[in-house]
Coordinates of C-alpha atoms in Angstrom, one line a residue:
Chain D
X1 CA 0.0 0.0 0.0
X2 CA 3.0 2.4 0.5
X3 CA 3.4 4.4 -2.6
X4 CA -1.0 4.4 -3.2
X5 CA -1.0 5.8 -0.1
X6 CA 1.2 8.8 -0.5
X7 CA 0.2 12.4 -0.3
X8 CA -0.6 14.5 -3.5
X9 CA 0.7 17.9 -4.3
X10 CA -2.4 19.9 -4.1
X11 CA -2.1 21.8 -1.1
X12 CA -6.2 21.6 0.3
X13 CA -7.3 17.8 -0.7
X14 CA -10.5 16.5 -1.3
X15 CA -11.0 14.0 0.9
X16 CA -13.7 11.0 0.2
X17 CA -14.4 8.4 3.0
X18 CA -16.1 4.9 2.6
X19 CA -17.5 4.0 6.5
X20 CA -19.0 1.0 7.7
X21 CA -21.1 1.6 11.4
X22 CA -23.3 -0.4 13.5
X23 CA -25.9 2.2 14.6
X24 CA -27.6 0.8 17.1
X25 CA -26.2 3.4 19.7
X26 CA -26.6 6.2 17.6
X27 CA -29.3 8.6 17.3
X28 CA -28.7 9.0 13.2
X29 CA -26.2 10.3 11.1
X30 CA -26.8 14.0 11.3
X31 CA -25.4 16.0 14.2
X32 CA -28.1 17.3 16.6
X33 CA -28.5 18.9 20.4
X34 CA -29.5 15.2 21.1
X35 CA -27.7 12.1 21.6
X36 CA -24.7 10.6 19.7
X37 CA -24.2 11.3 16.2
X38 CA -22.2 9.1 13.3
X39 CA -21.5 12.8 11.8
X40 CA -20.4 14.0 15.0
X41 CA -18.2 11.2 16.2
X42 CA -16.6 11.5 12.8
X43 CA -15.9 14.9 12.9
X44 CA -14.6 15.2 16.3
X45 CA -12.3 11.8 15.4
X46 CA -11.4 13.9 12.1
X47 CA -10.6 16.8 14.1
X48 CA -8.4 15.5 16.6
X49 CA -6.2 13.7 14.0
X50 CA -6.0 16.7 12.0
X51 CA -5.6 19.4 14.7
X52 CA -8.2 21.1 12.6
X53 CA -12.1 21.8 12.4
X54 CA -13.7 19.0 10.0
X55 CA -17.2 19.6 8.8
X56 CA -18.1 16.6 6.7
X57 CA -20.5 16.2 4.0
X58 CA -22.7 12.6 4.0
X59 CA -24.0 11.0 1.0
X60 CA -27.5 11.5 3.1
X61 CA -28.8 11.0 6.5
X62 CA -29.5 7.6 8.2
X63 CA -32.3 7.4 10.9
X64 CA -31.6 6.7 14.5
X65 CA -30.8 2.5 14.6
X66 CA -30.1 2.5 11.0
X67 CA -26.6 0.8 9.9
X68 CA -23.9 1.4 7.0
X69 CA -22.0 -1.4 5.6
X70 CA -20.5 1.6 2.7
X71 CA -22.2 5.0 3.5
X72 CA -20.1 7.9 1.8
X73 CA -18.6 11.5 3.4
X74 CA -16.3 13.6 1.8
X75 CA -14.6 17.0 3.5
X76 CA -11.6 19.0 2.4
X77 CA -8.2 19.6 4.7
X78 CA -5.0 21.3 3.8
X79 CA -3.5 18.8 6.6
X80 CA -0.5 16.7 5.4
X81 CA -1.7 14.2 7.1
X82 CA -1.0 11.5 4.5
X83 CA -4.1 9.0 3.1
X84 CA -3.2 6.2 5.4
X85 CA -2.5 8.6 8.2
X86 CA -6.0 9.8 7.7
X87 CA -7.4 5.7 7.4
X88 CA -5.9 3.8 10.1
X89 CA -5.7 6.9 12.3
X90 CA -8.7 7.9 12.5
X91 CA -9.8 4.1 13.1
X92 CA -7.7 4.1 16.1
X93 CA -9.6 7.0 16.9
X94 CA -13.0 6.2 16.9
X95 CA -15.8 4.2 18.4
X96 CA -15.4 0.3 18.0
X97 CA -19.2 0.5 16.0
X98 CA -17.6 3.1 13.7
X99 CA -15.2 2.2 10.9
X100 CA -13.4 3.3 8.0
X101 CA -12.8 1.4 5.2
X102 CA -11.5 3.0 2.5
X103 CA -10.0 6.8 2.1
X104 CA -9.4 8.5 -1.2
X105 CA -8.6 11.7 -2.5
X106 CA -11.0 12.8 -5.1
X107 CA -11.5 15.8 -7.6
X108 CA -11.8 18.8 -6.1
X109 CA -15.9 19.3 -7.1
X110 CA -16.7 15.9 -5.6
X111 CA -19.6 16.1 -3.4
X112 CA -20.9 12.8 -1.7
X113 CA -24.9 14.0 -1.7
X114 CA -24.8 15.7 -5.0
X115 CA -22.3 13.6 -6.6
X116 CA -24.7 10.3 -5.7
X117 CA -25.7 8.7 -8.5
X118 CA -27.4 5.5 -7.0
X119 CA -28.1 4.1 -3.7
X120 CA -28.0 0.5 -2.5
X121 CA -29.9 -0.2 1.0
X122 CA -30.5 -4.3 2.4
X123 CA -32.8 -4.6 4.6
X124 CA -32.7 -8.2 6.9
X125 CA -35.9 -9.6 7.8
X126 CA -34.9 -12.7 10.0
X127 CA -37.9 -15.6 9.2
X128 CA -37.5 -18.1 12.4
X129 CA -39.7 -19.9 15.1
X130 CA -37.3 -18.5 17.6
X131 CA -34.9 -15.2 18.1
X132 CA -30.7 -14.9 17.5
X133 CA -28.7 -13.8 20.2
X134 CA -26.8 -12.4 17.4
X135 CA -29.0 -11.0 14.7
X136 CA -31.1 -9.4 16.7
X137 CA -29.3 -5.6 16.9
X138 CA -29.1 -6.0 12.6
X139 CA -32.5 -7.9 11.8
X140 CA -36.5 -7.8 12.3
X141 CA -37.6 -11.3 13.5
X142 CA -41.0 -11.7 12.0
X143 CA -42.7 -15.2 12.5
X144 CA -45.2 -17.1 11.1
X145 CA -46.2 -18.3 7.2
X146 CA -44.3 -16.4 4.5
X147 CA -45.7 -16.8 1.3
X148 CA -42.6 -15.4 -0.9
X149 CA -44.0 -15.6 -4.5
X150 CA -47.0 -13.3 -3.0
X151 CA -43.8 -10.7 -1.7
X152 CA -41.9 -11.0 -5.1
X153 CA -45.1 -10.1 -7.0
X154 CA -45.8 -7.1 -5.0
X155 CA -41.9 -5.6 -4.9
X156 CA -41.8 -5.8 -8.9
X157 CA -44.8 -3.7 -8.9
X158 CA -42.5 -0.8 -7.0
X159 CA -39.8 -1.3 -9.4
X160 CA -39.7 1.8 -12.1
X161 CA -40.9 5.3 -12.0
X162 CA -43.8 6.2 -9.5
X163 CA -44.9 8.7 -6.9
X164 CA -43.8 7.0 -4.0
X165 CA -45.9 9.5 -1.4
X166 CA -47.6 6.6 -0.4
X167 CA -44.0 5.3 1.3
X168 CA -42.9 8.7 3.1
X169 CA -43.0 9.3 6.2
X170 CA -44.4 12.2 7.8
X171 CA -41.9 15.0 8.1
X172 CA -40.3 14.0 4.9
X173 CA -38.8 17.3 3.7
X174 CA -38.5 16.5 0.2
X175 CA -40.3 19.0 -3.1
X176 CA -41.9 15.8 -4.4
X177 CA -42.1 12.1 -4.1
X178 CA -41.5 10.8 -7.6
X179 CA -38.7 8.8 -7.6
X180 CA -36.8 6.1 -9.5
X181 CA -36.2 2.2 -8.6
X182 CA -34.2 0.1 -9.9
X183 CA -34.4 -3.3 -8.1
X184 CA -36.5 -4.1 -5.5
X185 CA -34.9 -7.8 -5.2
X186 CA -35.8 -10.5 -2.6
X187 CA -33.3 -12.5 -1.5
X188 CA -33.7 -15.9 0.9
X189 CA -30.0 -16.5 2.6
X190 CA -30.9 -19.0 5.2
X191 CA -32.9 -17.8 7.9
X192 CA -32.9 -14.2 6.5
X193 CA -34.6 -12.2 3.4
X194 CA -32.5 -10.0 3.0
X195 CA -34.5 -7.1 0.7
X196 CA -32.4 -5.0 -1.7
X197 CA -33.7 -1.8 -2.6
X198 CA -31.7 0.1 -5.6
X199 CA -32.5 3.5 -6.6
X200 CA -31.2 7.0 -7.7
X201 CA -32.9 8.6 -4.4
X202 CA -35.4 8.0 -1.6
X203 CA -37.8 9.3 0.0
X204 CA -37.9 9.7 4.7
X205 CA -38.3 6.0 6.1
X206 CA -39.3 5.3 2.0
X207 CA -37.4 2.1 2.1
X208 CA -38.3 0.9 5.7
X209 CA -42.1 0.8 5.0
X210 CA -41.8 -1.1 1.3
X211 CA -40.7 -3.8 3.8
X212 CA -43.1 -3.0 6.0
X213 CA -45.7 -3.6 3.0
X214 CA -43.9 -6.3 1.5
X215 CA -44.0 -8.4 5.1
X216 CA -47.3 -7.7 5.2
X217 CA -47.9 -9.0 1.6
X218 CA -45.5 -12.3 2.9
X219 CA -48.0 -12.8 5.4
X220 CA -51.1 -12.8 3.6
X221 CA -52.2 -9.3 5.1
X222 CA -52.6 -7.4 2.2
X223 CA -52.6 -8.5 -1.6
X224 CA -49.9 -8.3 -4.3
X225 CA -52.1 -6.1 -6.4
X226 CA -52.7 -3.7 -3.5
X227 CA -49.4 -2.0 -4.5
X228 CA -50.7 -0.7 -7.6
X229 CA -53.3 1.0 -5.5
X230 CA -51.2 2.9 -3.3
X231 CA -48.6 3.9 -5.9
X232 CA -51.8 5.5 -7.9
X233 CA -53.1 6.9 -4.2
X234 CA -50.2 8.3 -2.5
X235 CA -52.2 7.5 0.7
X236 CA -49.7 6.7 3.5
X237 CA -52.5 5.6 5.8
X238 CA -52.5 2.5 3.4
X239 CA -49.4 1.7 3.6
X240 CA -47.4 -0.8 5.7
X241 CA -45.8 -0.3 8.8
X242 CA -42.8 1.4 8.8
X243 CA -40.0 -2.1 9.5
X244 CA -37.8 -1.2 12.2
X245 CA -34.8 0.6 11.9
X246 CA -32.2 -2.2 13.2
X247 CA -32.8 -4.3 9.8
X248 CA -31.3 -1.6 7.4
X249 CA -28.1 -0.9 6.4
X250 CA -26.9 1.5 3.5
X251 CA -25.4 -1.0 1.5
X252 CA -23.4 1.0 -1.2
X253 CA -23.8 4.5 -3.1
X254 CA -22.4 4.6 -6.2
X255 CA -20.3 7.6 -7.9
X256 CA -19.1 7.9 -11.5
X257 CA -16.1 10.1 -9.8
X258 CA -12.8 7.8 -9.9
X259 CA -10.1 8.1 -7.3
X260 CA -7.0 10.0 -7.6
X261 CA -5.3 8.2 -4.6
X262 CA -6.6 5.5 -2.8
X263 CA -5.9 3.6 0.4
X264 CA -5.8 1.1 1.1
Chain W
X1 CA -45.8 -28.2 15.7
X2 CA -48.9 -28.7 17.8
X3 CA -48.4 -32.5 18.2
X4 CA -45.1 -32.4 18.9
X5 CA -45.1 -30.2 21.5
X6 CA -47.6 -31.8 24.1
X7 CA -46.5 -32.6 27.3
X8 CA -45.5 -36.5 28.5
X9 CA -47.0 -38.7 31.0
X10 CA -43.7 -39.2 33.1
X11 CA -44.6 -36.4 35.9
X12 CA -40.5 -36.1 36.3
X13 CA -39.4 -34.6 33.2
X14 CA -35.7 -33.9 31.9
X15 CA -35.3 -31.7 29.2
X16 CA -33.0 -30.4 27.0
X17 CA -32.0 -27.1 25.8
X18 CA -30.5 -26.2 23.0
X19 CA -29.0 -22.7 23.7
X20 CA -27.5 -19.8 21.8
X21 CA -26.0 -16.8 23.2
X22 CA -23.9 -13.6 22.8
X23 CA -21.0 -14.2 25.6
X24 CA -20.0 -10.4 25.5
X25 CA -21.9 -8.9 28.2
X26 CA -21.1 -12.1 30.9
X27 CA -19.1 -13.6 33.2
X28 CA -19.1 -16.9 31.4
X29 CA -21.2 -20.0 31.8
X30 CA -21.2 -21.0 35.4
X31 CA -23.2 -19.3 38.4
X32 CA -20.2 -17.3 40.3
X33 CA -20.4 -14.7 43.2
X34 CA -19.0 -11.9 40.8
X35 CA -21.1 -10.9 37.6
X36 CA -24.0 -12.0 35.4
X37 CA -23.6 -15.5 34.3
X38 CA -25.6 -17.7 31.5
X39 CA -26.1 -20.6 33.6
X40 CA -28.0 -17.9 36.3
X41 CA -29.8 -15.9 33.5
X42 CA -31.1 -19.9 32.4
X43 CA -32.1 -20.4 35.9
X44 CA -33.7 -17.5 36.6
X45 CA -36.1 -17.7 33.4
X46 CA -37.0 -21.2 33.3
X47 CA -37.8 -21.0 37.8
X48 CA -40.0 -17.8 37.1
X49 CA -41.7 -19.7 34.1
X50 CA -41.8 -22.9 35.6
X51 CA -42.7 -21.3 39.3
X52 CA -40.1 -23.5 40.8
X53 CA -36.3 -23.8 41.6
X54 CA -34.5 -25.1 38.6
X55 CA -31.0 -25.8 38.5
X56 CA -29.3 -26.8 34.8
X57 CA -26.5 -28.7 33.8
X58 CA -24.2 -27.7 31.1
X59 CA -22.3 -30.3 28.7
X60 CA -19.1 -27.8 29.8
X61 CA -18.2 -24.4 31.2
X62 CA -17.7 -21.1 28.6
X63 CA -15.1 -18.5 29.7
X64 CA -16.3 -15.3 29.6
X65 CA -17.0 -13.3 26.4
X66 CA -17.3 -16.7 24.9
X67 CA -20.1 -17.2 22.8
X68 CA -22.6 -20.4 21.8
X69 CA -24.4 -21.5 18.9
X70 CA -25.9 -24.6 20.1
X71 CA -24.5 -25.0 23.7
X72 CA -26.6 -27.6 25.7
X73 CA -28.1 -27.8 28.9
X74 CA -30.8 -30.1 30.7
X75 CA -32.9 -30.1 33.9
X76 CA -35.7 -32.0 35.8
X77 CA -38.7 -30.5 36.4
X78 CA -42.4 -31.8 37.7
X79 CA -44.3 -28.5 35.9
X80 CA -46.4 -29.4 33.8
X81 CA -45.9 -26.7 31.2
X82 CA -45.7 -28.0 27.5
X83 CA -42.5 -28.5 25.9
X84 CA -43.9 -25.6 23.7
X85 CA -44.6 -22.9 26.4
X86 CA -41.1 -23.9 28.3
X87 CA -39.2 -22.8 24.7
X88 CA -41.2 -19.7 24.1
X89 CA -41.8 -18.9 27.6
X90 CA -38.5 -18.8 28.6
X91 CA -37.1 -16.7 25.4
X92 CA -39.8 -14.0 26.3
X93 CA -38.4 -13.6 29.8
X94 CA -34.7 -14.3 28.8
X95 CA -32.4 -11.5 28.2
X96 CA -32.2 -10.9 24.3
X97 CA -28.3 -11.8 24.0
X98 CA -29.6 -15.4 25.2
X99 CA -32.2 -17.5 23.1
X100 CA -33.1 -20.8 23.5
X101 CA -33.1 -22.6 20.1
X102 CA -35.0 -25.8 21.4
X103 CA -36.3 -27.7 23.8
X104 CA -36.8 -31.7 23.7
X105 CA -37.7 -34.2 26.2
X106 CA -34.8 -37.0 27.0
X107 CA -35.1 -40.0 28.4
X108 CA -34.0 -39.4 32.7
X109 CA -30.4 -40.8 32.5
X110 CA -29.1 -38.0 30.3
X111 CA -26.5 -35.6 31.6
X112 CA -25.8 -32.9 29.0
X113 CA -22.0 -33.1 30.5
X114 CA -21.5 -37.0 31.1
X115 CA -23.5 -38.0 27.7
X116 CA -21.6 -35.6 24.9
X117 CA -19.9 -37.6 22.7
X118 CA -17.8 -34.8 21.0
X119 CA -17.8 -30.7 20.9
X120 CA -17.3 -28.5 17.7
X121 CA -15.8 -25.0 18.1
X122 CA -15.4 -22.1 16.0
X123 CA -13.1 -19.6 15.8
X124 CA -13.7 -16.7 13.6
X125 CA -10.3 -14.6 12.7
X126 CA -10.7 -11.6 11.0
X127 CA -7.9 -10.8 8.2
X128 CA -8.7 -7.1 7.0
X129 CA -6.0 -3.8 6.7
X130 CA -9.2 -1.8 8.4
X131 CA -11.5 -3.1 12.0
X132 CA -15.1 -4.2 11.2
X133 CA -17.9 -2.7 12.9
X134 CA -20.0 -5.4 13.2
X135 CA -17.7 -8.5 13.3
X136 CA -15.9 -6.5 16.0
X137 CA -18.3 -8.3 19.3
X138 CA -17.5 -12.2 17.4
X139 CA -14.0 -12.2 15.8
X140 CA -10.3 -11.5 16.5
X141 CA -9.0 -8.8 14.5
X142 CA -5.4 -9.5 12.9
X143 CA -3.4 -7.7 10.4
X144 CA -1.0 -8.3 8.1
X145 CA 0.1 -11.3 5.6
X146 CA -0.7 -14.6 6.6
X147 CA 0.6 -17.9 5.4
X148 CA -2.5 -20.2 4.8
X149 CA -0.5 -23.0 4.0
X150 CA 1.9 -23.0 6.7
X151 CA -0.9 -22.8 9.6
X152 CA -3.1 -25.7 7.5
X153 CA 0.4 -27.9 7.9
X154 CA 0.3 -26.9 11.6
X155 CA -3.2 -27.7 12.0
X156 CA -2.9 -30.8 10.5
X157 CA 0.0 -32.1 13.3
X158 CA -2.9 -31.6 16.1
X159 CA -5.2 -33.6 15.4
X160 CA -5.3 -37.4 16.4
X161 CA -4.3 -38.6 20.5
X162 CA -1.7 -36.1 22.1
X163 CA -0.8 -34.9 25.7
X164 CA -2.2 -31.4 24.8
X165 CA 0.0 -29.9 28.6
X166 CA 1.2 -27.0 26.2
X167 CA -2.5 -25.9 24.9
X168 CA -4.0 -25.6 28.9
X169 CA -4.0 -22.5 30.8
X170 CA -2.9 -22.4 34.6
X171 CA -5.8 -23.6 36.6
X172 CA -7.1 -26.0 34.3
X173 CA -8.2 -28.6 37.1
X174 CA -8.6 -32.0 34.6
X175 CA -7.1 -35.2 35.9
X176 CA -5.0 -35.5 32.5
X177 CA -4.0 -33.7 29.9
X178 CA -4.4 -36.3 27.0
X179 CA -7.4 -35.3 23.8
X180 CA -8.4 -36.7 20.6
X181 CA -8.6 -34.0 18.5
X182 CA -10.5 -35.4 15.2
X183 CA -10.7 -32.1 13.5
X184 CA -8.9 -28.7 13.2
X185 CA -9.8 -27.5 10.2
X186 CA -9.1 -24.0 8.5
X187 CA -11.8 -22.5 6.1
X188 CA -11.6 -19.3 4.3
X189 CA -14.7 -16.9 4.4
X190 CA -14.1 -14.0 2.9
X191 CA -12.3 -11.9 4.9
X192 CA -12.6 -14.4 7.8
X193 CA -10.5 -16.9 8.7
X194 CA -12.5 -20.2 10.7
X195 CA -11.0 -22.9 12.7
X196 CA -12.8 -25.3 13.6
X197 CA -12.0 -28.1 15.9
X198 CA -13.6 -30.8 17.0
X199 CA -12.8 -33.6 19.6
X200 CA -13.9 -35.6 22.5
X201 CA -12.8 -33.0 25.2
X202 CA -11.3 -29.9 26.0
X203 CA -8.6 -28.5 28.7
X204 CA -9.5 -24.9 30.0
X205 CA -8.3 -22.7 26.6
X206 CA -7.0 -24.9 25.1
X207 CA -9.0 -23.8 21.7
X208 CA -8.0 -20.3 22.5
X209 CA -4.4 -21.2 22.3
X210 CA -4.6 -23.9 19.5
X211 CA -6.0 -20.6 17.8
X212 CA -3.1 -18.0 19.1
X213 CA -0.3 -20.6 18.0
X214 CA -1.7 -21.5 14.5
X215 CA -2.0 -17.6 14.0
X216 CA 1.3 -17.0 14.8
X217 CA 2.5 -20.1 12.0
X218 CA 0.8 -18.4 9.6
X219 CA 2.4 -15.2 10.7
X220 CA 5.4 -16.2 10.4
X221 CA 6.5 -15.8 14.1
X222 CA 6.7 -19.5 14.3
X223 CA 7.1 -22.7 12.2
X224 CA 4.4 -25.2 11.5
X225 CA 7.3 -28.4 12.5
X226 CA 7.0 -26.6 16.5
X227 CA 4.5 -27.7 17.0
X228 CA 5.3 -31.4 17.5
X229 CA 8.2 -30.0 19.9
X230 CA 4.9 -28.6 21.9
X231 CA 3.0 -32.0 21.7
X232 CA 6.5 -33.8 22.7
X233 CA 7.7 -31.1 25.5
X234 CA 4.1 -30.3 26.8
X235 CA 5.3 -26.6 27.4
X236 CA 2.9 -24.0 28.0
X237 CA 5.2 -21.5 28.0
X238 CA 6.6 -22.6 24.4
X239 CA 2.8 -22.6 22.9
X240 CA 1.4 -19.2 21.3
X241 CA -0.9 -16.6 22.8
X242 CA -4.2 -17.4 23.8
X243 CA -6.7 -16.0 21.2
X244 CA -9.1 -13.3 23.3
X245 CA -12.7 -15.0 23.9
X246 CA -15.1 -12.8 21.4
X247 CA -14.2 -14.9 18.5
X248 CA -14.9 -18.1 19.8
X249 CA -18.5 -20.3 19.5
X250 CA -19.6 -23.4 20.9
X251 CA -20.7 -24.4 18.1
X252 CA -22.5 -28.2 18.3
X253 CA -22.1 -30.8 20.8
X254 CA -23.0 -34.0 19.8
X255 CA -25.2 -37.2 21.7
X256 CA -26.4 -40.5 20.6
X257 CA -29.5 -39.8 22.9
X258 CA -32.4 -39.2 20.8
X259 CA -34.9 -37.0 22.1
X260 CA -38.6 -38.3 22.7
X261 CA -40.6 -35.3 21.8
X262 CA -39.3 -31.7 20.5
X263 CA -39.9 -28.5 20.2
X264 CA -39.9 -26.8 17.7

């Protein structure tokens, strides 16, 4: 990794960071007045490495419980601190439930909201006639019948271009509600179905309650066609529940903006 | 399930559990004056359940931070509370870090501890150049190269009937020292590393530091030939480190005692 990992000329670097977190301690992404913050610890981590005030810019916000296997943040720093300085020092710095993976320097007009072309999230429902000691802070244990075909019917109706008000929670600041999906893929892995949601943006709690819906389709609660309704509605009071934040994890967001260094 | 679940005539009952639990947060298996314990957590849930003192036997002790997939356990009771409310019952008054994963009925001369035939562990290493979030609580954490090979050749020389003196910590209180190992096996996962190793018995750590002296083959630190020179000398202080408790599992223990009803 040495000579990847060297420092570039430019005096004020761009710097992107790939971060993997378990956020079951943390009230969400964005800094508040309240509680801990995955922002917050990573800008004070930042900070200290860099003797420097770090403000860093997240490819969105995750809700309170919510995880990231690959969420994205990008800040700028005239520090010398070189890339695997930056990596492996501010892992030794951090929480244990926070974790960088990957640091790169990146154009200078690299932005990790704006720059976002796609977004992966998975989403763990944990099917069992008993609870895990171990999945239970990163799945929802739902039991009972599952009737899968019923499920995959109904998430294939989400996939495309629809007004998704239906699937927004309340407080959702966003202008409007039309987005774009790409997959809405169900995938058995054992015990689990792990739900993988793919789309260029989404709406507040959007992707929690299509589970919700979906689980409720799985257990014969609502029909498969009943999608089609609510996409032509918009009515959130038709909607699912909203699946529990410990389940989710932003899974990967994807750039067309290459590296200029990378470490490791 | 209905069926199978029913209680039996035999007003004595002994059942088995079938336990799975996330050893962070305890002091290990057995009731002590100092600490949470599994064993007491078991007790407490299944006396309040079963409105009566309950004591459980274990097929072994855990150290603590150890964790189980499928550690097992029995006790008699005279309640008369299906097999189906005992399993369900007790996980809804258990702590969520401990889950039981089955109950059965045995016949009354089965001792989880004088009846296993053979135990399986796992031990999850964790090669990566950056810390995991979520593997962090259930795997040890090593960097750098690692020669596969070398620590398969060295895995290979344990297994079969040896004086395992060098692979028991101080205080281990068994009569002898001599194991049939019948498996240490090393699989790649992805970024893990697991050794699994199966016998008829274990000394107190000795998995833990079968695990720290194969790690430090593949290192490099040692070669794969000393460890016949630790089989022959029976040195302790020649063996490796012992490998810290959060990456190891109990991971099956094995009976020819079939049950006569279960749950689920």
């Amino acid at each position: 990794m040495g000579d990847a990992c060297r420092a570039v000329d430019d005096p004020v670097r761009n710097i992107r960071l790939t971060i993997e977190y378990d956020g079951t301690d943390y009230a969400g992404w964005q800094v508040q007045d309240n509680g801990r913050t995955l922002q917050g610890e990573l800008e004070a981590a930042l900070a200290s490495l860099l003797r420097e005030p770090v403000r860093i810019t997240g490819s969105g916000r995750t809700d309170a419980g919510v995880h990231a296997l690959a969420q994205v943040a990008n800040f700028r720093t005239s520090s010398l601190v070189p890339l695997r300085g930056v990596l492996h020092g501010t892992n030794a710095l951090l929480p244990r439930d926070i974790t960088l993976r990957r640091a790169e320097v990146v154009p200078a007009d690299f932005d990790s909201r704006r720059s976002a072309l796609e977004k992966t999230y998975q989403y763990f429902v944990r099917r069992a006639d008993t609870p895990s000691a171990f999945a239970r802070r990163t799945s929802w244990w739902v039991r009972g019948a599952f009737d899968l075909a019923a499920a995959e019917r109904a998430a294939a109706l989400l996939e495309g271009t629809h007004d998704f008000g239906a699937f927004r929670a309340a407080g959702c600041d966003a202008a409007h509600s039309v987005r774009t999906v790409r997959e809405v893929a169900l995938v058995p892995r054992g015990d689990f179905l792990e739900v993988r949601v793919r789309g260029n943006g989404f709406l507040r709690h959007m992707v929690r309650i299509v589970v919700g819906t979906l689980v409720e389709v799985g257990q014969g609660r609502r029909s498969a066609a009943s999608l089609t309704e609510l996409l032509e509605t918009g009515d959130r009071g038709r909607a699912g529940v909203t699946a529990p934040p410990h389940g989710l994890f932003l899974a990967e967001v994807r750039y067309d903006v290459a590296a200029l260094e990378s470490c490791p």
